[in-house]
PDB file of C-alpha atoms in Angstrom:
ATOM      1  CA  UNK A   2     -10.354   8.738  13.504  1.00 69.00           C
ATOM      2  CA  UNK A   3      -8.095   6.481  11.486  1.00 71.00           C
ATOM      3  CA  UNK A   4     -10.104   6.733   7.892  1.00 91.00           C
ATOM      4  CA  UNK A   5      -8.435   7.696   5.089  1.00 97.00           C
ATOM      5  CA  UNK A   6     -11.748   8.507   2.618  1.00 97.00           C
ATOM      6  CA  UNK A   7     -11.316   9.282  -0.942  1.00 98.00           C
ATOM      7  CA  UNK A   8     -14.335   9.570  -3.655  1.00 97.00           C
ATOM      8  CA  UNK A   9     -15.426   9.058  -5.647  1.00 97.00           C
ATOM      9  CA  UNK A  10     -15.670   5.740  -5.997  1.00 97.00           C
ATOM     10  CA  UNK A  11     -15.887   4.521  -9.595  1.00 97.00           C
ATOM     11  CA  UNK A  12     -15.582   7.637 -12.218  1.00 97.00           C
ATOM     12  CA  UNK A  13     -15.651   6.786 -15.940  1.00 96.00           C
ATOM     13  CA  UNK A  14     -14.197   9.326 -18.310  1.00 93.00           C
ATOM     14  CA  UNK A  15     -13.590   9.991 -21.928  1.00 91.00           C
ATOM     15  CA  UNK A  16      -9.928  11.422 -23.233  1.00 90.00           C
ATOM     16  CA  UNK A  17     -10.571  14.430 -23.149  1.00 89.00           C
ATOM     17  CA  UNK A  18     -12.535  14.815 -20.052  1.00 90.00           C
ATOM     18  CA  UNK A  19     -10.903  16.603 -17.012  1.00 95.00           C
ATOM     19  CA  UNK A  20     -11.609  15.471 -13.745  1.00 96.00           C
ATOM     20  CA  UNK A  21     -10.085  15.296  -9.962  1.00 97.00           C
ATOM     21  CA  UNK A  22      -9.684  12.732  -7.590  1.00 98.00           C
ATOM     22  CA  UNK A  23     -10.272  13.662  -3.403  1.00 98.00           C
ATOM     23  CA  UNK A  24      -8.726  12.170  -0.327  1.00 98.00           C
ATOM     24  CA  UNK A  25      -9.108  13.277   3.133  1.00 98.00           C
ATOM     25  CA  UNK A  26      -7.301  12.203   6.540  1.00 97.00           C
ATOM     26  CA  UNK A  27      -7.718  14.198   9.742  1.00 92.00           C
ATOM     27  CA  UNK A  28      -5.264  11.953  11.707  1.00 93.00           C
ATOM     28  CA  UNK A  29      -2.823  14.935  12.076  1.00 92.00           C
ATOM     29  CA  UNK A  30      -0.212  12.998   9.311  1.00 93.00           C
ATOM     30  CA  UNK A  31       2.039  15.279   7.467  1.00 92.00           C
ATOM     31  CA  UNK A  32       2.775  12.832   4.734  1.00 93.00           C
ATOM     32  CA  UNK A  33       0.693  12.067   1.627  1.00 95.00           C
ATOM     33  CA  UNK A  34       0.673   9.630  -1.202  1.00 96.00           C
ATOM     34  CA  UNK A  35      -0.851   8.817  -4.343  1.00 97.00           C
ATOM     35  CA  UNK A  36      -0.887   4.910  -5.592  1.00 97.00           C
ATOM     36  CA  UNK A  37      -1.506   3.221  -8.832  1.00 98.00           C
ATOM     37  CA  UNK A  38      -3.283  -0.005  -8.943  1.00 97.00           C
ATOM     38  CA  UNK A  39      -3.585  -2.318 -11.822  1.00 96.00           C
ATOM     39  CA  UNK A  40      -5.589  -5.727 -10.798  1.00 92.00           C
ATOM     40  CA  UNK A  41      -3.313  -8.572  -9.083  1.00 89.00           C
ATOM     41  CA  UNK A  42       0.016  -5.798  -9.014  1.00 94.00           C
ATOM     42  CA  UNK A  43       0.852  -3.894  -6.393  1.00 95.00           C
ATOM     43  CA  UNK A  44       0.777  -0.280  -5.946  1.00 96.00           C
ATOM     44  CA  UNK A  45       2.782   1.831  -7.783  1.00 96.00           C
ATOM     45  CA  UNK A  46       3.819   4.487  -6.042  1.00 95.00           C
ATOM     46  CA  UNK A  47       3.119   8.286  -8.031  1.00 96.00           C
ATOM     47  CA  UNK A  48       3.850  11.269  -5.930  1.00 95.00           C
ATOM     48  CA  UNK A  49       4.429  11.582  -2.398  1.00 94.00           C
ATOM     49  CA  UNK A  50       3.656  14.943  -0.437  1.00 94.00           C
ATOM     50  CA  UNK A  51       5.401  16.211   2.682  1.00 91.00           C
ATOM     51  CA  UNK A  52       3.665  19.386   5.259  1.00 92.00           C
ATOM     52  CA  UNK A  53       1.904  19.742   1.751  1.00 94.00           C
ATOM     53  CA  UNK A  54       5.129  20.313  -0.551  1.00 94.00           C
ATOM     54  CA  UNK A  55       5.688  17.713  -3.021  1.00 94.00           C
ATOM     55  CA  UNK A  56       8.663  15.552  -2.151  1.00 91.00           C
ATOM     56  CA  UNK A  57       8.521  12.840  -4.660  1.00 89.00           C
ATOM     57  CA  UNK A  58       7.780  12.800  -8.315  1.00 90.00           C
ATOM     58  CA  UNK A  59       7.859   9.187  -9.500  1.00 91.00           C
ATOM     59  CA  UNK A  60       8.199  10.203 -13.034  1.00 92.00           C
ATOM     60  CA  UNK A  61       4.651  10.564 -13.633  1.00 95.00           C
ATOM     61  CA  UNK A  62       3.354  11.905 -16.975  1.00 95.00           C
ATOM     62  CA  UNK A  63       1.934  15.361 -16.970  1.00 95.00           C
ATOM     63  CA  UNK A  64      -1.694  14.388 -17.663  1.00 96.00           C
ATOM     64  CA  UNK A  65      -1.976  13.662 -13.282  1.00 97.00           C
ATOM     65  CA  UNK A  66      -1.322  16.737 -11.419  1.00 97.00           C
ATOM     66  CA  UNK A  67      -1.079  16.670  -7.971  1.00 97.00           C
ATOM     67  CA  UNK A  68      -2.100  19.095  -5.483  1.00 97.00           C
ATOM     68  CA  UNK A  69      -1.841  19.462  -1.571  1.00 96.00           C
ATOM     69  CA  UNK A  70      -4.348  22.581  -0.230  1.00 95.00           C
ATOM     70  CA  UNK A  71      -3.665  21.861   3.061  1.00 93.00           C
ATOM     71  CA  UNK A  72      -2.276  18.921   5.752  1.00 90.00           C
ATOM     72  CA  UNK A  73      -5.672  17.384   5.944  1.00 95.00           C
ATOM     73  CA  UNK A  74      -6.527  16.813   1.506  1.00 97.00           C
ATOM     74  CA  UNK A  75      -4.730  15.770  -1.289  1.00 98.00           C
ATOM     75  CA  UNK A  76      -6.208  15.700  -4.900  1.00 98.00           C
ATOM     76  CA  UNK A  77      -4.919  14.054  -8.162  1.00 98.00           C
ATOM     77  CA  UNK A  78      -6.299  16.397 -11.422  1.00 98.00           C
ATOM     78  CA  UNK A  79      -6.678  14.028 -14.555  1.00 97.00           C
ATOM     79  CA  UNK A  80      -6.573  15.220 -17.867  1.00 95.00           C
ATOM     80  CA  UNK A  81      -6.177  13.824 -21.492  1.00 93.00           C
ATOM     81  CA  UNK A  82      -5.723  10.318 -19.420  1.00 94.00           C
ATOM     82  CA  UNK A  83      -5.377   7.358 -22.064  1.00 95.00           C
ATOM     83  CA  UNK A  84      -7.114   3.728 -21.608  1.00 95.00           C
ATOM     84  CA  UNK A  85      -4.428   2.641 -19.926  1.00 96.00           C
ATOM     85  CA  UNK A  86      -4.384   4.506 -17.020  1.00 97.00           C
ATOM     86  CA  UNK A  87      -7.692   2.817 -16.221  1.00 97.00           C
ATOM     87  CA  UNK A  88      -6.906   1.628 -12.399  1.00 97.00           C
ATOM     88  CA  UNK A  89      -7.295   1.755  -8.795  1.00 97.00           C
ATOM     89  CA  UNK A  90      -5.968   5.100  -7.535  1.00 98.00           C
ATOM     90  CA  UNK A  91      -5.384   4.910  -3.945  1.00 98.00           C
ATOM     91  CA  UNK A  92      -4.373   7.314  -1.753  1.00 98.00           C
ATOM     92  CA  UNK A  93      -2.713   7.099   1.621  1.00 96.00           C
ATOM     93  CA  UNK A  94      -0.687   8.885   4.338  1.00 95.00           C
ATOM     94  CA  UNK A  95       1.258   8.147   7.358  1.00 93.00           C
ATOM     95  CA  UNK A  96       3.157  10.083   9.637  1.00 90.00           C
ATOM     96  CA  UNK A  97       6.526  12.170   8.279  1.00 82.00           C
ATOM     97  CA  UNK A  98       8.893   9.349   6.376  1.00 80.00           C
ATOM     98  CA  UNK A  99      11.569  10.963   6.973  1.00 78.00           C
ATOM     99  CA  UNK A 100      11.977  10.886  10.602  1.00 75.00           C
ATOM    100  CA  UNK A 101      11.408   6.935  10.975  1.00 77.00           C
ATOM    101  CA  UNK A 102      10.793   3.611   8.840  1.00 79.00           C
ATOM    102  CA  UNK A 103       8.391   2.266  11.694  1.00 82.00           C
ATOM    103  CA  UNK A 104       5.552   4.347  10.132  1.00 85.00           C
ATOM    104  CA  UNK A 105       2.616   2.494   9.101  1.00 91.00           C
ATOM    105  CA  UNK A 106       0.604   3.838   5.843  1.00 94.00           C
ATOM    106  CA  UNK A 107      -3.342   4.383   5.931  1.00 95.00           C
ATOM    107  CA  UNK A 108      -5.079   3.789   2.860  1.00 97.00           C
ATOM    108  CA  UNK A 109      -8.389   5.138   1.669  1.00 97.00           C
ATOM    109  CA  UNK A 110     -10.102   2.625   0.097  1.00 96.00           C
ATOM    110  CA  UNK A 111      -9.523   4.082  -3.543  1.00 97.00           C
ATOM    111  CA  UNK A 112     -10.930   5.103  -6.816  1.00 98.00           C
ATOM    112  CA  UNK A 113     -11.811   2.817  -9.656  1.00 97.00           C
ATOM    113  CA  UNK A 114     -11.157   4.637 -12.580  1.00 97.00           C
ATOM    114  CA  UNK A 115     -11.746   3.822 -16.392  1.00 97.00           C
ATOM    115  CA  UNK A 116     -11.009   5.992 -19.408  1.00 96.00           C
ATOM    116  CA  UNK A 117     -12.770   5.483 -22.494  1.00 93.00           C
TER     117      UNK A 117
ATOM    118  CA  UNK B  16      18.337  -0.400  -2.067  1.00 74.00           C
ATOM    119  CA  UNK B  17      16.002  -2.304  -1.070  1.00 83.00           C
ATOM    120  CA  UNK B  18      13.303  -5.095  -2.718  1.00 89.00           C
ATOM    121  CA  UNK B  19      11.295  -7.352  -1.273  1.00 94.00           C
ATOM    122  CA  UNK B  20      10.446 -11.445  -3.082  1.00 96.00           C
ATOM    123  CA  UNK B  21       6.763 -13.239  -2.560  1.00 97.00           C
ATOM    124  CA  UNK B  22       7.043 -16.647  -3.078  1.00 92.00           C
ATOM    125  CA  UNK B  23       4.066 -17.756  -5.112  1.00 90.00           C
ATOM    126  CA  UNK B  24       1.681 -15.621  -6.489  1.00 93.00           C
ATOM    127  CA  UNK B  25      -1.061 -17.781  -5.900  1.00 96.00           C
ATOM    128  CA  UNK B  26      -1.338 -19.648  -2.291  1.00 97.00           C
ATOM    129  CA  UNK B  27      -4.658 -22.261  -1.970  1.00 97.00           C
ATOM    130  CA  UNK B  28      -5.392 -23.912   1.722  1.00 97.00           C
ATOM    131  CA  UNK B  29      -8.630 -25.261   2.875  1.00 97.00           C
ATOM    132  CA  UNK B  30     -10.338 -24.122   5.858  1.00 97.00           C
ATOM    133  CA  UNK B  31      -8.945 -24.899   9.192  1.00 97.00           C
ATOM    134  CA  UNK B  32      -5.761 -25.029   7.093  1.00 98.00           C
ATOM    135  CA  UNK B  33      -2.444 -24.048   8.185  1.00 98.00           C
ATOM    136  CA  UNK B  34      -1.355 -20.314   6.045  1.00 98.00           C
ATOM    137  CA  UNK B  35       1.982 -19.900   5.304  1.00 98.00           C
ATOM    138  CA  UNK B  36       3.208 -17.047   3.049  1.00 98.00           C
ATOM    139  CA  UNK B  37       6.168 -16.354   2.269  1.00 98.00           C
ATOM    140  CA  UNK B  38       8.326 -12.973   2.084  1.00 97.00           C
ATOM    141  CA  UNK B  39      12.331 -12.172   1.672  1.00 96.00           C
ATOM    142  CA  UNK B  40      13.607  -9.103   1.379  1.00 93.00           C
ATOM    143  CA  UNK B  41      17.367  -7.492   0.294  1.00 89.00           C
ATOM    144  CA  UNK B  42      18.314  -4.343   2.528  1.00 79.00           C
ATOM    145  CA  UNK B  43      21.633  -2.988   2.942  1.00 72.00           C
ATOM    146  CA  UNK B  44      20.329  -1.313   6.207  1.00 75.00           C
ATOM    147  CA  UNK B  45      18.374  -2.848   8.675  1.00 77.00           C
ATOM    148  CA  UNK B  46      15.052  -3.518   7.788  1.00 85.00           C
ATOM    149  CA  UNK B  47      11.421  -2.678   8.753  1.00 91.00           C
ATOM    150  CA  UNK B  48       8.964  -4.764   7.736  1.00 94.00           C
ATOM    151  CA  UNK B  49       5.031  -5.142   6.717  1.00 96.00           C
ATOM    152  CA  UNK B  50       2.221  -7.192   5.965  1.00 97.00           C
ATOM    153  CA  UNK B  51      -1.181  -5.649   4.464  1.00 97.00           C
ATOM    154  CA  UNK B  52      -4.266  -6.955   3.301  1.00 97.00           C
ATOM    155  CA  UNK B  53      -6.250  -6.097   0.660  1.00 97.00           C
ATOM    156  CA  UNK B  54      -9.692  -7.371   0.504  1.00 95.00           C
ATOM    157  CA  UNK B  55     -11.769  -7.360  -2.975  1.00 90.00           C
ATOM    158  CA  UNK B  56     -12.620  -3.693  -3.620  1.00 86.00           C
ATOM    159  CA  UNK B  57     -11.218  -2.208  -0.952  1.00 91.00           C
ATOM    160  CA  UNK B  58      -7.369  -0.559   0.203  1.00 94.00           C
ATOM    161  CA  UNK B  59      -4.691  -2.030   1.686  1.00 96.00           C
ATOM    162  CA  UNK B  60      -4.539  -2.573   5.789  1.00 96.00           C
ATOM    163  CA  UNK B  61      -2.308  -3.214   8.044  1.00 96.00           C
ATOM    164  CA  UNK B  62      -1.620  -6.816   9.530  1.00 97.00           C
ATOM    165  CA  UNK B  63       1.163  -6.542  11.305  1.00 96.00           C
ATOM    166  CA  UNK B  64       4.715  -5.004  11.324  1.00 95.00           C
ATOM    167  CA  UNK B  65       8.588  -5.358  12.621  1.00 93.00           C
ATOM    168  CA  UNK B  66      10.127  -2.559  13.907  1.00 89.00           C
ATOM    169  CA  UNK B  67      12.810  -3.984  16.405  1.00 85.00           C
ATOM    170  CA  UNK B  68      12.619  -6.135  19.384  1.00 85.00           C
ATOM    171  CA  UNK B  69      11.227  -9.280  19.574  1.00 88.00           C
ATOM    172  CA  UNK B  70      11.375 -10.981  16.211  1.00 90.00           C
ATOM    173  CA  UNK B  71       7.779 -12.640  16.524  1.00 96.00           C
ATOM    174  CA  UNK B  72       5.298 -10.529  15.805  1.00 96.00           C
ATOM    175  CA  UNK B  73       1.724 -10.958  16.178  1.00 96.00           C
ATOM    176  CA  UNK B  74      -1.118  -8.905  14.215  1.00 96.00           C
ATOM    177  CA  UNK B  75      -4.760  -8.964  13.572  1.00 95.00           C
ATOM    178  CA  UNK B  76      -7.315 -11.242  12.700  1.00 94.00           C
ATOM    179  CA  UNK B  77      -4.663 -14.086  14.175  1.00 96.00           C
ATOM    180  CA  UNK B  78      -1.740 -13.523  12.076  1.00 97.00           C
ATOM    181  CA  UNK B  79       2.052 -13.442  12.859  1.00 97.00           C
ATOM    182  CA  UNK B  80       5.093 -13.347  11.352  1.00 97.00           C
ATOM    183  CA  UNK B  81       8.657 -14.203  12.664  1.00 96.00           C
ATOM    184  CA  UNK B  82      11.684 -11.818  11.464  1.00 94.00           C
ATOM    185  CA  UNK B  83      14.730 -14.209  10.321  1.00 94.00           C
ATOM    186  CA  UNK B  84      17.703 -11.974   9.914  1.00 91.00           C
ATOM    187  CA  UNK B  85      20.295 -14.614   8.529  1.00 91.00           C
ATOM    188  CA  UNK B  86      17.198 -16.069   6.356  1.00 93.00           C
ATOM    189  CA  UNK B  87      16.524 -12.281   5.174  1.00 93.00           C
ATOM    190  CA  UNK B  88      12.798 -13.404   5.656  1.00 95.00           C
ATOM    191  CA  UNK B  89       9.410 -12.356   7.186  1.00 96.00           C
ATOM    192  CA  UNK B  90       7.278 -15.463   6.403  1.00 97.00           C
ATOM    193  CA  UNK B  91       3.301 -14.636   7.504  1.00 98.00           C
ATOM    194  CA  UNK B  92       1.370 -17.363   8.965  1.00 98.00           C
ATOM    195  CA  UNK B  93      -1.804 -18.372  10.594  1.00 98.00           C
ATOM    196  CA  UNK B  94      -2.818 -22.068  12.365  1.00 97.00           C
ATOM    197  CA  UNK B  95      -6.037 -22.331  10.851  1.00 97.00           C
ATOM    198  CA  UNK B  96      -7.437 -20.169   8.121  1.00 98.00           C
ATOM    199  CA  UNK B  97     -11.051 -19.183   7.461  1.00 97.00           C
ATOM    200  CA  UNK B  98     -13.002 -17.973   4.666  1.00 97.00           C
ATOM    201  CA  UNK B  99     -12.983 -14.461   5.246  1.00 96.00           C
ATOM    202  CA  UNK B 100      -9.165 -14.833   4.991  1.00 97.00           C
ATOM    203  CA  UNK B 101      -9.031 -14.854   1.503  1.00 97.00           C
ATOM    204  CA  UNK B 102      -7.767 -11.904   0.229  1.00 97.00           C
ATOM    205  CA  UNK B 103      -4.635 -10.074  -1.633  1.00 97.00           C
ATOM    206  CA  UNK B 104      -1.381 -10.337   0.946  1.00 98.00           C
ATOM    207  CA  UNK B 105       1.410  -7.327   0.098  1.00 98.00           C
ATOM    208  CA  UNK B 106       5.034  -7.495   2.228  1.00 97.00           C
ATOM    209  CA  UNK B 107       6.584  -4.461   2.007  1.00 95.00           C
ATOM    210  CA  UNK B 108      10.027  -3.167   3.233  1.00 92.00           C
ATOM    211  CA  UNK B 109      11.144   0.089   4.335  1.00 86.00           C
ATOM    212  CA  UNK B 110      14.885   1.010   4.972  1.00 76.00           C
ATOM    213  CA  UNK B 111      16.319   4.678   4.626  1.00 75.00           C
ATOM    214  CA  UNK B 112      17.515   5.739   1.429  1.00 73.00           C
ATOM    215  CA  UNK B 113      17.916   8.955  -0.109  1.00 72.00           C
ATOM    216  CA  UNK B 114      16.957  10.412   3.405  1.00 75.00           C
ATOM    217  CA  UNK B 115      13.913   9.126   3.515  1.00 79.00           C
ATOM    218  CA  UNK B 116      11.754   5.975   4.372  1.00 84.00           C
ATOM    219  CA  UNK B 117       9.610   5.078   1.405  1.00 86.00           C
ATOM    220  CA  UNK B 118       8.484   0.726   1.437  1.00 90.00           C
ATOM    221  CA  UNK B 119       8.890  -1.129  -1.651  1.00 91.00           C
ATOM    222  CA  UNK B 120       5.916  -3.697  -2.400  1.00 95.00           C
ATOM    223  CA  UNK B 121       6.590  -7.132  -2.893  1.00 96.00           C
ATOM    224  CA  UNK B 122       4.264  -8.116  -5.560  1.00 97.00           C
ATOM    225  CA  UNK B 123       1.230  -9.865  -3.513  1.00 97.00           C
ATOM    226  CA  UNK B 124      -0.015 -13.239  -2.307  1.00 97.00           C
ATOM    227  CA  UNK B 125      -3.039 -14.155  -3.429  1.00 97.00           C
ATOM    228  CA  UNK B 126      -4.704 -16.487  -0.851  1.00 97.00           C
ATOM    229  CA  UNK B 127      -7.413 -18.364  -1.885  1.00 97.00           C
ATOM    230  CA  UNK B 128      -9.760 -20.449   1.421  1.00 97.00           C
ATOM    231  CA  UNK B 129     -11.455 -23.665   0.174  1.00 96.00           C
ATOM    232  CA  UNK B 130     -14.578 -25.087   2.018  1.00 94.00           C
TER     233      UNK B 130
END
């Protein structure tokens, strides 16, 4: 199984909504990202999680919170977002980056978000 | 550091065309390099990538690429393209730094198949 799957698909959501976003790989990888989208850019890179410990913090406002509950999920809790974080979140993984640059990433095929 | 240059944001062939798209990257370690797609809607996927070895490298759905170390390049091409080719196209280099191996994004290729 080489899916990535994330949902939901499209979530709209006021300011002061909370809400969380899902992924889910079960190819044994130890390594987990979360991506920003914005149309015709390319991802952004947001936090990166390694055997479930968070590794990299791309200086990412408060309002996403990321969380690892085990090798297989990742989630990305939203709160008090602002209309401009309207975007594609994706989420991918691969195997450990830190043993080799070879790795290919997996995406899901993301979450269209919109704040209101 | 590393970064990685598309040439053109925008590339427009016509069916049966020849694709060329064009990447360069800056690495003060040797590279390894990647082409994805992304199709409307959907995340990105993997074309094709250089690791070492043999500097052409071929990929799915027809594509290559060639590695050109004195060029710093890793142009994508395919002989004759087809509708369902049109799509977003993202190079992407990774090279260790800071202990690990995370790629940098080029900005994307949009390719865009004519009738």
């Amino acid at each position: 199984d080489t899916e990535v799957t994330q949902t939901p698909k499209h979530l709209v959501m006021g300011m002061t909504n909370k809400k969380s976003l899902k992924c889910e790989q079960h190819m044994g990888h130890r390594a987990m990202y979360w991506y920003k989208q914005k149309a015709k850019k390319p991802p952004e890179l947001m936090f990166v999680y390694s055997y479930e410990k968070l590794s990299i913090n791309e200086s990412v406002p408060s309002r996403f919170s990321p969380e690892c509950p085990n090798s297989s999920l990742l989630n990305l809790h939203l709160h008090a977002l602002q209309p401009e974080d309207s975007a594609l979140y994706l989420c991918a993984s691969s195997q450990d980056f830190r043993l080799a640059g070879d790795n290919e990433q997996f995406f899901g095929p993301g979450t269209r978000l919109t704040v209101l | 550091a590393q970064s990685v240059t598309q040439l053109g944001s925008h590339v427009s062939v016509s069916e049966g065309a020849l694709v060329l798209l064009r990447c360069n990257y800056s690495s003060s370690v040797p590279p390894y390099l990647f082409w994805y797609v992304q199709y409307p809607n959907q995340g990105l996927q993997l074309l094709l990538k250089y690791t070492t070895g043999a500097t052409l490298v071929k990929g799915i759905n027809g594509f290559e690429a060639e590695f050109k170390k004195s060029e710093t390049s890793f142009h994508l091409t395919k002989p004759s393209a087809h509708m369902s080719d049109a799509a977003e196209y993202f190079c992407a280099v990774t090279s260790l730094s800071g202990g690990s191996y995370i790629p940098t994004f080029g900005r994307g290729t949009s390719l865009i198949v004519h009738p």
